[in-house]
mmCIF file of C-alpha atoms in Angstrom:
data_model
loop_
_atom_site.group_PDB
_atom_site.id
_atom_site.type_symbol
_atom_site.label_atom_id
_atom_site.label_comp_id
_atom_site.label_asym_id
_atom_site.label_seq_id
_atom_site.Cartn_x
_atom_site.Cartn_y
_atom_site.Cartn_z
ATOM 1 C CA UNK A 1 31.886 148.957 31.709
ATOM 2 C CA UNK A 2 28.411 150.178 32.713
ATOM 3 C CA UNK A 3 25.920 150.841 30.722
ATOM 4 C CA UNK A 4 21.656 151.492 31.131
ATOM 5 C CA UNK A 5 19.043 152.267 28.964
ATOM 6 C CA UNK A 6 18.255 155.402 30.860
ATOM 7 C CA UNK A 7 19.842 157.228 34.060
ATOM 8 C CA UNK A 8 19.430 159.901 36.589
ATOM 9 C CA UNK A 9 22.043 161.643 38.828
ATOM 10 C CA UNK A 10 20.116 164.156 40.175
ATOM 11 C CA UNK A 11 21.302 167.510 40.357
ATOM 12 C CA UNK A 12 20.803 168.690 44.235
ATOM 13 C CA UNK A 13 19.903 172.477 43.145
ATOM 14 C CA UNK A 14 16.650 171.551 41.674
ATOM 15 C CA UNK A 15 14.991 169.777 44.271
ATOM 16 C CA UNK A 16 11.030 169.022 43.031
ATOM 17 C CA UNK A 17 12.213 168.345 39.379
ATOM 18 C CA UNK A 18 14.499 165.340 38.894
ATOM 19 C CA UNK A 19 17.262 166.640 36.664
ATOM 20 C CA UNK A 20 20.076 164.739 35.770
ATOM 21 C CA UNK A 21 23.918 165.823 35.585
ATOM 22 C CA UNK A 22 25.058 165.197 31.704
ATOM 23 C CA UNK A 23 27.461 162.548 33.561
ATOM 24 C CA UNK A 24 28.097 159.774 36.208
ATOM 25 C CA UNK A 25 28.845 161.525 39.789
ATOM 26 C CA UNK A 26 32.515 160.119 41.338
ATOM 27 C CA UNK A 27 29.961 158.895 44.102
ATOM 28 C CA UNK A 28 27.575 157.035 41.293
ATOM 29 C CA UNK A 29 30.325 155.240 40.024
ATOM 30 C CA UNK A 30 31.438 154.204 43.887
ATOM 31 C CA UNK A 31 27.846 152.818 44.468
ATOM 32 C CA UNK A 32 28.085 151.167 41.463
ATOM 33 C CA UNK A 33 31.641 148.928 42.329
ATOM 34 C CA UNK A 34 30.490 148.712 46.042
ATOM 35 C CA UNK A 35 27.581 146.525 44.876
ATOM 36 C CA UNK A 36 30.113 144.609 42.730
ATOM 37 C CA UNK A 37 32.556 144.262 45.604
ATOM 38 C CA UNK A 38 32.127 146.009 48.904
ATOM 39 C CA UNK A 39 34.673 144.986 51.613
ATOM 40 C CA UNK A 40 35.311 147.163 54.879
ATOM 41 C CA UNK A 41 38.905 146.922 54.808
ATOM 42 C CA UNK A 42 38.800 149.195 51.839
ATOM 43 C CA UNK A 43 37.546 151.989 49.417
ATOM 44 C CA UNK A 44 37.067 152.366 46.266
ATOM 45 C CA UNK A 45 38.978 155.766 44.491
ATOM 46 C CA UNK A 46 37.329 156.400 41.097
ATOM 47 C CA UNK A 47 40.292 157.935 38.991
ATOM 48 C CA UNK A 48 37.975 158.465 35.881
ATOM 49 C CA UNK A 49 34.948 158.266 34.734
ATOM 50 C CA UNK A 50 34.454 157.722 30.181
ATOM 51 C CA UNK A 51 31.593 158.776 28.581
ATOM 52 C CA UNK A 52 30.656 156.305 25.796
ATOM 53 C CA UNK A 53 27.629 157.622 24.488
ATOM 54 C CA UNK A 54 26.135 160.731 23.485
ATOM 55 C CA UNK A 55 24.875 162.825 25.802
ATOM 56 C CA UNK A 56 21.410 162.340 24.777
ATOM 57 C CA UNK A 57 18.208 163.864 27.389
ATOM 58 C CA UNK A 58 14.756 162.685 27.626
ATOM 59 C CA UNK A 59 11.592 163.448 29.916
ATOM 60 C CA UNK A 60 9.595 161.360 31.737
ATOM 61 C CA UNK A 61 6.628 161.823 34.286
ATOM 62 C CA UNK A 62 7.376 159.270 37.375
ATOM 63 C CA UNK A 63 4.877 158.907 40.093
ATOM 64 C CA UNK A 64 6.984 159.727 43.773
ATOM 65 C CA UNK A 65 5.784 159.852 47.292
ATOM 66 C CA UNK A 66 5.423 162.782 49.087
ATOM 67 C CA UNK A 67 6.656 161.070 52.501
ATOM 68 C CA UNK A 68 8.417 158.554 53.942
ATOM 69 C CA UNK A 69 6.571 155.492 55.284
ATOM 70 C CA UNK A 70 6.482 155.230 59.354
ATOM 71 C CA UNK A 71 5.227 152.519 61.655
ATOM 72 C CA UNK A 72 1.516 152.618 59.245
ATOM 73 C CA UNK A 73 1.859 151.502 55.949
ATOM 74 C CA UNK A 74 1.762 154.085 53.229
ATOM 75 C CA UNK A 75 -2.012 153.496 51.502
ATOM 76 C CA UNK A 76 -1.438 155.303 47.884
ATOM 77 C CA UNK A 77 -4.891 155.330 46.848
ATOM 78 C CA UNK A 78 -5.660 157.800 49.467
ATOM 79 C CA UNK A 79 -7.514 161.105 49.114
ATOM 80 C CA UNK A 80 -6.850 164.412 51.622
ATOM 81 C CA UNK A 81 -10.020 166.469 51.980
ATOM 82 C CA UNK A 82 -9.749 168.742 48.949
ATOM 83 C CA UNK A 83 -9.790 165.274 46.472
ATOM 84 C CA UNK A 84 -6.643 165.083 45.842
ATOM 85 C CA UNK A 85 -4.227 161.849 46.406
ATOM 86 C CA UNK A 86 -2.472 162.666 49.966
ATOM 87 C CA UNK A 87 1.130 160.860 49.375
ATOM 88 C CA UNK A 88 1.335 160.585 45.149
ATOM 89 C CA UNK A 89 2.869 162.960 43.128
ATOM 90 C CA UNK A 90 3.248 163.285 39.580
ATOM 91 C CA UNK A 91 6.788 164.927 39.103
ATOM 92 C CA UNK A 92 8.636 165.642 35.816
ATOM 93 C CA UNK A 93 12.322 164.050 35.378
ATOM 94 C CA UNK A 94 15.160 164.848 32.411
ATOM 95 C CA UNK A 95 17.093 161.888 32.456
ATOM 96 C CA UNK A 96 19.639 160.475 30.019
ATOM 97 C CA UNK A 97 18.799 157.698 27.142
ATOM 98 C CA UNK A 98 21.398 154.888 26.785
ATOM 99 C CA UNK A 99 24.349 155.734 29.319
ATOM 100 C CA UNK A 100 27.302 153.896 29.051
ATOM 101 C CA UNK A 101 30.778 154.018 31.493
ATOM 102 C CA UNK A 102 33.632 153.020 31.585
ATOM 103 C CA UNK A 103 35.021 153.407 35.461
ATOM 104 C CA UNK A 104 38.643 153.289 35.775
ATOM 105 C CA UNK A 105 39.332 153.125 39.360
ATOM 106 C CA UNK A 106 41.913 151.440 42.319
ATOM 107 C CA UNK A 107 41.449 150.423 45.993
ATOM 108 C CA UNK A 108 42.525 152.848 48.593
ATOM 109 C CA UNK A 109 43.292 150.850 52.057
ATOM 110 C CA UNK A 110 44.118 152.627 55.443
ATOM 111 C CA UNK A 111 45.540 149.348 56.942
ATOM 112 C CA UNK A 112 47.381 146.467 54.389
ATOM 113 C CA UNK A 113 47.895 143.170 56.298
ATOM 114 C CA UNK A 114 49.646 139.863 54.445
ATOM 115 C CA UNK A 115 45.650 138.205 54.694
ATOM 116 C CA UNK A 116 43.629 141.316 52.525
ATOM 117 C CA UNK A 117 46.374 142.767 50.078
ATOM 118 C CA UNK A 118 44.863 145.077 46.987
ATOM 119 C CA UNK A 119 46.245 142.380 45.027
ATOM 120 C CA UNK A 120 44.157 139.758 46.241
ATOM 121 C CA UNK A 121 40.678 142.072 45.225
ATOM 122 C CA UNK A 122 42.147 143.799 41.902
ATOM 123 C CA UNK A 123 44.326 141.072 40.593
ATOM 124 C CA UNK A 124 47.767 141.848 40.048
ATOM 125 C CA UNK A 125 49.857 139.036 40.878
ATOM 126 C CA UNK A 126 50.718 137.257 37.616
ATOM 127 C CA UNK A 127 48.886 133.811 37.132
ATOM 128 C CA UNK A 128 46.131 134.964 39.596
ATOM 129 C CA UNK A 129 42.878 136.316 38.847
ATOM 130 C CA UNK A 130 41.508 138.790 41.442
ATOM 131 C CA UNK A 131 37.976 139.058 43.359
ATOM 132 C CA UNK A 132 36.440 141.449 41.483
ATOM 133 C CA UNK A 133 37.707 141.047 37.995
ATOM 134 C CA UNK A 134 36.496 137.062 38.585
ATOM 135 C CA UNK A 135 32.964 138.838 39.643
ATOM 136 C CA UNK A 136 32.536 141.031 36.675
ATOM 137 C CA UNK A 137 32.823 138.148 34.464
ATOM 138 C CA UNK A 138 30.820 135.759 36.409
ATOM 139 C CA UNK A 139 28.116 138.876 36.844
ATOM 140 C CA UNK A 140 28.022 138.389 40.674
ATOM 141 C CA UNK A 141 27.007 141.681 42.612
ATOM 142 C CA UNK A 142 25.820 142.189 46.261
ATOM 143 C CA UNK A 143 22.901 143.799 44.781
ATOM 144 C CA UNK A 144 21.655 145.370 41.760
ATOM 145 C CA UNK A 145 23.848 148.033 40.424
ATOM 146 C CA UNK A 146 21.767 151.106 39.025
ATOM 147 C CA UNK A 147 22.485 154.562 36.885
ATOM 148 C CA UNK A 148 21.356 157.188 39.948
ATOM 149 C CA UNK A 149 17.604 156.040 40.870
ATOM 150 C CA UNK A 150 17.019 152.181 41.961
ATOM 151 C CA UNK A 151 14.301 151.988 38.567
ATOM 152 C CA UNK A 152 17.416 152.409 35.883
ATOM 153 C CA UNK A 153 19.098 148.958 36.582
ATOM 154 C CA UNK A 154 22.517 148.515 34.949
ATOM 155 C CA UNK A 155 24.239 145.742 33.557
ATOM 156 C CA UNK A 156 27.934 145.622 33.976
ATOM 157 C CA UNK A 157 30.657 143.735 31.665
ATOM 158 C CA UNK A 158 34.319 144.577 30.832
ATOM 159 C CA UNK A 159 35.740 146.678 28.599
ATOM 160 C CA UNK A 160 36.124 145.084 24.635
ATOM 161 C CA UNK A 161 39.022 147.469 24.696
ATOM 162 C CA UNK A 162 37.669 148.944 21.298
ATOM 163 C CA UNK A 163 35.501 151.363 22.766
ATOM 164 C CA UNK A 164 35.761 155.068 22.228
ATOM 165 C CA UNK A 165 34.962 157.435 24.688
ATOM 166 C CA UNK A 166 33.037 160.727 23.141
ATOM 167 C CA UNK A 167 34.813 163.947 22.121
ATOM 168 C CA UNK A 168 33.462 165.941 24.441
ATOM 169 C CA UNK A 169 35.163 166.444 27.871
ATOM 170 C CA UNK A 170 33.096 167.244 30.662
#
């Protein structure tokens, strides 16, 4: 179970404007278990994604840079010659308020050897808790998982089992 106060999966057909999808990408919720637990040997297959919230929008202003920092550091205060700031821009984004996932998915291995089984990451040998079920409860993570831009940090538990995903299927 995910869940943020606010995220943004941007949509790739408006490109200045940030504009979210009304739901987590297959590739969000990847991102998202990779920083959990992220081993070579395998992938992670999202099988579904459950909206537990209300799609609910709301509109910031963010300040972005225009361009990506090279071998000079990037000085924002800067001014080109008609006055205004060279690398800052003020850009509009429609991102959702109070996201919450549940992310049902399995590991997909090319090669299974007797030393990294699925079981040993997902846990399904009886008596035997596996890697990343141990991590979710413990909240260990690689680094900090986040709803589509690195500013909407998520927190990640599991499921109560009494959540109810919305009516709406999208």
């Amino acid at each position: 179970k995910v869940t943020a106060d606010f995220a943004c999966f941007t949509r790739p057909d408006l490109r200045v404007e940030r504009m979210t999808y009304p739901c987590m990408t297959p590739s969000a919720a990847r991102g998202i278990l990779d920083s959990i637990l992220w081993k070579p040997e395998f992938q992670w297959y999202v099988r579904r994604i459950i909206v537990l919230n209300p799609i609910r929008y709301f509109s910031i202003k963010r300040n972005e840079i225009n361009s990506k920092q090279g071998k000079t550091p990037i000085v924002v205060d800067e001014v080109n010659n008609r006055g205004k700031p060279k690398y800052r821009a003020q850009r509009n984004s429609v991102v959702l308020k109070d996201a919450a996932y549940i992310i049902e998915a399995s590991i997909y291995q090319n090669q299974i050897s007797d030393k990294n089984r699925p079981e040993k990451y997902i846990g399904m040998n009886i008596g035997k808790e596996g890697i990343f079920p141990r991590r979710v409860k413990k909240g260990q993570c690689w680094r900090r998982p986040y709803l589509g831009v690195r500013e909407f940090a998520a927190e990640f538990t599991e499921p109560e089992g009494t959540e109810q995903a919305i009516q709406e299927t999208i």
